[in-house]
């Protein structure tokens, strides 16, 4: 596995760890109007639950049988499942194939997607929890470079709100968030 992206996965996990510890209101709204803070954290935890079985070569239906309902202590659930995901990433072969909902990709491609997901949702959670929204600059730069190349695919995927126009000289974090339909120039809701 490329050391750079494994390191980025650790940084992204740490960013989310920090924000989970800052949550005081699990019902607070998030930048995604469909989710409150608890929904957002549940989404990210469930994504972590999928990582070990998918990296183990299971199909979606086989892996789905290993994804179980979460308990009420979301901070503890996050810690448990994120730890299992980190372990799975550390032993996965970057060229192995992973079955996802839209097709089969390499472990390396899946890792890039998961790092981006954790990074973006770390900001979402920071905004919802009212804690520091600044993300690791190296993490932001890597995710930006990766996602900027996929602009058309991102727009077509329906996974993000439409991009928001920002100045070319806006901070890179602002540009990254705007690419995924988020605007960090506006205050919290």
mmCIF file of C-alpha atoms in Angstrom:
data_model
loop_
_atom_site.group_PDB
_atom_site.id
_atom_site.type_symbol
_atom_site.label_atom_id
_atom_site.label_comp_id
_atom_site.label_asym_id
_atom_site.label_seq_id
_atom_site.Cartn_x
_atom_site.Cartn_y
_atom_site.Cartn_z
ATOM 1 C CA UNK A 1 0.000 0.000 0.000
ATOM 2 C CA UNK A 2 1.308 3.433 -0.829
ATOM 3 C CA UNK A 3 2.601 4.784 2.468
ATOM 4 C CA UNK A 4 1.320 8.230 1.573
ATOM 5 C CA UNK A 5 -2.342 7.203 1.392
ATOM 6 C CA UNK A 6 -2.122 4.972 4.455
ATOM 7 C CA UNK A 7 -0.717 7.939 6.348
ATOM 8 C CA UNK A 8 -3.522 10.077 4.947
ATOM 9 C CA UNK A 9 -6.056 7.504 6.157
ATOM 10 C CA UNK A 10 -4.583 7.794 9.669
ATOM 11 C CA UNK A 11 -4.765 11.591 9.485
ATOM 12 C CA UNK A 12 -8.369 11.494 8.253
ATOM 13 C CA UNK A 13 -9.283 9.109 11.078
ATOM 14 C CA UNK A 14 -7.629 11.466 13.577
ATOM 15 C CA UNK A 15 -9.560 14.427 12.168
ATOM 16 C CA UNK A 16 -12.841 12.574 12.691
ATOM 17 C CA UNK A 17 -11.726 11.303 16.142
ATOM 18 C CA UNK A 18 -11.151 14.876 17.267
ATOM 19 C CA UNK A 19 -14.573 16.015 16.066
ATOM 20 C CA UNK A 20 -16.448 13.055 17.582
ATOM 21 C CA UNK A 21 -14.916 13.908 20.968
ATOM 22 C CA UNK A 22 -16.210 17.479 20.538
ATOM 23 C CA UNK A 23 -19.863 16.544 20.025
ATOM 24 C CA UNK A 24 -22.172 17.731 22.791
ATOM 25 C CA UNK A 25 -25.454 17.800 20.855
ATOM 26 C CA UNK A 26 -26.118 14.653 18.824
ATOM 27 C CA UNK A 27 -29.301 16.205 17.379
ATOM 28 C CA UNK A 28 -27.545 19.299 15.981
ATOM 29 C CA UNK A 29 -28.047 19.943 12.262
ATOM 30 C CA UNK A 30 -25.210 19.264 9.837
ATOM 31 C CA UNK A 31 -24.327 20.791 6.459
ATOM 32 C CA UNK A 32 -26.158 17.818 4.926
ATOM 33 C CA UNK A 33 -29.791 18.753 5.542
ATOM 34 C CA UNK A 34 -30.848 15.078 5.541
ATOM 35 C CA UNK A 35 -28.737 14.269 8.613
ATOM 36 C CA UNK A 36 -28.369 15.448 12.154
ATOM 37 C CA UNK A 37 -25.055 14.916 13.950
ATOM 38 C CA UNK A 38 -25.916 11.391 15.100
ATOM 39 C CA UNK A 39 -26.974 10.408 11.558
ATOM 40 C CA UNK A 40 -23.713 11.749 10.140
ATOM 41 C CA UNK A 41 -21.609 9.860 12.668
ATOM 42 C CA UNK A 42 -23.638 6.668 12.119
ATOM 43 C CA UNK A 43 -23.044 6.967 8.360
ATOM 44 C CA UNK A 44 -19.286 7.252 8.848
ATOM 45 C CA UNK A 45 -19.211 4.353 11.325
ATOM 46 C CA UNK A 46 -21.165 2.113 8.975
ATOM 47 C CA UNK A 47 -18.683 2.967 6.208
ATOM 48 C CA UNK A 48 -15.937 1.799 8.576
ATOM 49 C CA UNK A 49 -17.846 -1.429 9.285
ATOM 50 C CA UNK A 50 -17.772 -2.274 5.570
ATOM 51 C CA UNK A 51 -13.999 -1.844 5.227
ATOM 52 C CA UNK A 52 -12.708 -5.099 6.809
ATOM 53 C CA UNK A 53 -15.045 -7.509 4.991
ATOM 54 C CA UNK A 54 -14.677 -5.723 1.662
ATOM 55 C CA UNK A 55 -10.903 -5.643 1.956
ATOM 56 C CA UNK A 56 -11.113 -9.323 2.857
ATOM 57 C CA UNK A 57 -12.499 -10.015 -0.620
ATOM 58 C CA UNK A 58 -16.151 -10.501 0.261
ATOM 59 C CA UNK A 59 -18.922 -9.501 -2.116
ATOM 60 C CA UNK A 60 -21.403 -6.821 -1.095
ATOM 61 C CA UNK A 61 -23.984 -9.353 0.053
ATOM 62 C CA UNK A 62 -21.392 -11.349 2.010
ATOM 63 C CA UNK A 63 -19.953 -8.188 3.568
ATOM 64 C CA UNK A 64 -23.430 -6.840 4.339
ATOM 65 C CA UNK A 65 -24.069 -9.830 6.571
ATOM 66 C CA UNK A 66 -21.194 -8.575 8.764
ATOM 67 C CA UNK A 67 -22.513 -5.046 9.153
ATOM 68 C CA UNK A 68 -24.569 -4.922 12.340
ATOM 69 C CA UNK A 69 -26.770 -2.258 13.930
ATOM 70 C CA UNK A 70 -24.914 0.234 16.074
ATOM 71 C CA UNK A 71 -25.352 0.765 19.782
ATOM 72 C CA UNK A 72 -26.226 4.065 21.432
ATOM 73 C CA UNK A 73 -22.659 5.089 22.360
ATOM 74 C CA UNK A 74 -21.597 6.403 18.970
ATOM 75 C CA UNK A 75 -18.198 7.612 20.193
ATOM 76 C CA UNK A 76 -17.357 4.083 21.384
ATOM 77 C CA UNK A 77 -18.761 2.553 18.189
ATOM 78 C CA UNK A 78 -16.602 4.917 16.137
ATOM 79 C CA UNK A 79 -13.475 4.040 18.089
ATOM 80 C CA UNK A 80 -14.117 0.294 17.731
ATOM 81 C CA UNK A 81 -14.987 0.184 14.029
ATOM 82 C CA UNK A 82 -12.434 2.794 12.947
ATOM 83 C CA UNK A 83 -9.749 0.752 14.712
ATOM 84 C CA UNK A 84 -10.779 -2.400 12.841
ATOM 85 C CA UNK A 85 -10.740 -0.472 9.559
ATOM 86 C CA UNK A 86 -7.222 0.856 10.218
ATOM 87 C CA UNK A 87 -6.013 -2.683 10.816
ATOM 88 C CA UNK A 88 -7.671 -3.912 7.614
ATOM 89 C CA UNK A 89 -6.093 -1.129 5.559
ATOM 90 C CA UNK A 90 -2.657 -1.892 6.994
ATOM 91 C CA UNK A 91 -2.635 -5.487 5.712
ATOM 92 C CA UNK A 92 -4.499 -5.064 2.403
ATOM 93 C CA UNK A 93 -2.723 -5.444 -0.914
ATOM 94 C CA UNK A 94 -3.137 -2.202 -2.912
ATOM 95 C CA UNK A 95 -3.813 -4.091 -6.135
ATOM 96 C CA UNK A 96 -6.431 -6.469 -4.702
ATOM 97 C CA UNK A 97 -9.968 -5.994 -5.969
ATOM 98 C CA UNK A 98 -12.828 -4.657 -3.856
ATOM 99 C CA UNK A 99 -16.520 -5.128 -4.666
ATOM 100 C CA UNK A 100 -18.452 -1.874 -4.320
ATOM 101 C CA UNK A 101 -22.026 -0.904 -5.182
ATOM 102 C CA UNK A 102 -21.064 0.511 -8.580
ATOM 103 C CA UNK A 103 -18.441 -2.075 -9.575
ATOM 104 C CA UNK A 104 -15.072 -3.503 -8.667
ATOM 105 C CA UNK A 105 -12.074 -1.263 -7.909
ATOM 106 C CA UNK A 106 -8.602 -1.721 -6.480
ATOM 107 C CA UNK A 107 -7.933 -1.413 -2.775
ATOM 108 C CA UNK A 108 -5.926 1.719 -3.579
ATOM 109 C CA UNK A 109 -8.937 3.348 -5.293
ATOM 110 C CA UNK A 110 -11.209 2.396 -2.394
ATOM 111 C CA UNK A 111 -8.677 3.864 0.048
ATOM 112 C CA UNK A 112 -8.708 7.186 -1.806
ATOM 113 C CA UNK A 113 -12.523 7.247 -1.648
ATOM 114 C CA UNK A 114 -12.591 6.473 2.058
ATOM 115 C CA UNK A 115 -9.959 9.101 2.887
ATOM 116 C CA UNK A 116 -11.987 11.701 0.978
ATOM 117 C CA UNK A 117 -15.198 10.633 2.739
ATOM 118 C CA UNK A 118 -13.619 10.897 6.194
ATOM 119 C CA UNK A 119 -12.023 14.236 5.369
ATOM 120 C CA UNK A 120 -15.195 15.878 4.081
ATOM 121 C CA UNK A 121 -17.319 14.453 6.885
ATOM 122 C CA UNK A 122 -14.769 15.630 9.466
ATOM 123 C CA UNK A 123 -15.510 19.166 8.352
ATOM 124 C CA UNK A 124 -19.262 18.452 8.361
ATOM 125 C CA UNK A 125 -19.005 17.192 11.926
ATOM 126 C CA UNK A 126 -16.855 20.136 13.004
ATOM 127 C CA UNK A 127 -19.443 22.539 11.612
ATOM 128 C CA UNK A 128 -22.282 20.675 13.349
ATOM 129 C CA UNK A 129 -20.451 20.437 16.674
ATOM 130 C CA UNK A 130 -19.224 24.030 16.611
ATOM 131 C CA UNK A 131 -15.579 22.992 16.971
ATOM 132 C CA UNK A 132 -12.435 23.882 14.994
ATOM 133 C CA UNK A 133 -13.141 23.404 11.292
ATOM 134 C CA UNK A 134 -9.513 23.568 10.143
ATOM 135 C CA UNK A 135 -8.437 20.312 8.525
ATOM 136 C CA UNK A 136 -4.906 18.956 8.170
ATOM 137 C CA UNK A 137 -3.422 20.874 5.192
ATOM 138 C CA UNK A 138 -1.615 17.816 3.781
ATOM 139 C CA UNK A 139 -4.828 15.829 3.922
ATOM 140 C CA UNK A 140 -6.786 18.622 2.238
ATOM 141 C CA UNK A 141 -4.162 18.938 -0.521
ATOM 142 C CA UNK A 142 -4.159 15.207 -1.300
ATOM 143 C CA UNK A 143 -7.943 14.893 -1.324
ATOM 144 C CA UNK A 144 -8.251 18.055 -3.421
ATOM 145 C CA UNK A 145 -5.789 16.738 -6.004
ATOM 146 C CA UNK A 146 -7.647 13.432 -6.142
ATOM 147 C CA UNK A 147 -11.182 14.853 -6.325
ATOM 148 C CA UNK A 148 -10.354 17.763 -8.611
ATOM 149 C CA UNK A 149 -9.478 15.203 -11.289
ATOM 150 C CA UNK A 150 -12.932 13.641 -10.827
ATOM 151 C CA UNK A 151 -15.095 16.782 -11.065
ATOM 152 C CA UNK A 152 -17.422 15.432 -13.730
ATOM 153 C CA UNK A 153 -17.830 12.079 -11.992
ATOM 154 C CA UNK A 154 -18.568 13.816 -8.673
ATOM 155 C CA UNK A 155 -21.266 15.956 -10.232
ATOM 156 C CA UNK A 156 -22.847 12.989 -12.003
ATOM 157 C CA UNK A 157 -22.702 10.699 -8.955
ATOM 158 C CA UNK A 158 -25.373 12.520 -6.983
ATOM 159 C CA UNK A 159 -23.349 11.838 -3.822
ATOM 160 C CA UNK A 160 -22.662 15.522 -3.260
ATOM 161 C CA UNK A 161 -24.568 18.748 -3.681
ATOM 162 C CA UNK A 162 -23.646 20.706 -6.799
ATOM 163 C CA UNK A 163 -20.286 22.496 -6.588
ATOM 164 C CA UNK A 164 -20.257 26.043 -5.240
ATOM 165 C CA UNK A 165 -18.329 28.717 -7.105
ATOM 166 C CA UNK A 166 -15.388 30.137 -5.185
ATOM 167 C CA UNK A 167 -12.457 32.294 -6.245
ATOM 168 C CA UNK A 168 -9.440 30.508 -7.704
ATOM 169 C CA UNK A 169 -7.321 32.029 -4.951
ATOM 170 C CA UNK A 170 -9.624 30.835 -2.133
ATOM 171 C CA UNK A 171 -7.948 28.681 0.513
ATOM 172 C CA UNK A 172 -7.577 25.087 -0.654
ATOM 173 C CA UNK A 173 -9.905 23.807 2.087
ATOM 174 C CA UNK A 174 -12.587 26.219 0.857
ATOM 175 C CA UNK A 175 -12.074 25.001 -2.726
ATOM 176 C CA UNK A 176 -12.255 21.338 -1.676
ATOM 177 C CA UNK A 177 -15.432 21.832 0.316
ATOM 178 C CA UNK A 178 -16.986 23.901 -2.491
ATOM 179 C CA UNK A 179 -16.268 21.069 -4.936
ATOM 180 C CA UNK A 180 -18.474 18.846 -2.745
ATOM 181 C CA UNK A 181 -21.247 21.420 -2.391
ATOM 182 C CA UNK A 182 -20.176 22.876 0.942
ATOM 183 C CA UNK A 183 -19.491 26.518 1.721
ATOM 184 C CA UNK A 184 -17.215 27.198 4.664
ATOM 185 C CA UNK A 185 -17.433 30.955 4.011
ATOM 186 C CA UNK A 186 -20.877 31.022 5.611
ATOM 187 C CA UNK A 187 -21.348 30.710 9.339
ATOM 188 C CA UNK A 188 -22.742 27.639 11.074
ATOM 189 C CA UNK A 189 -26.480 27.153 10.849
#
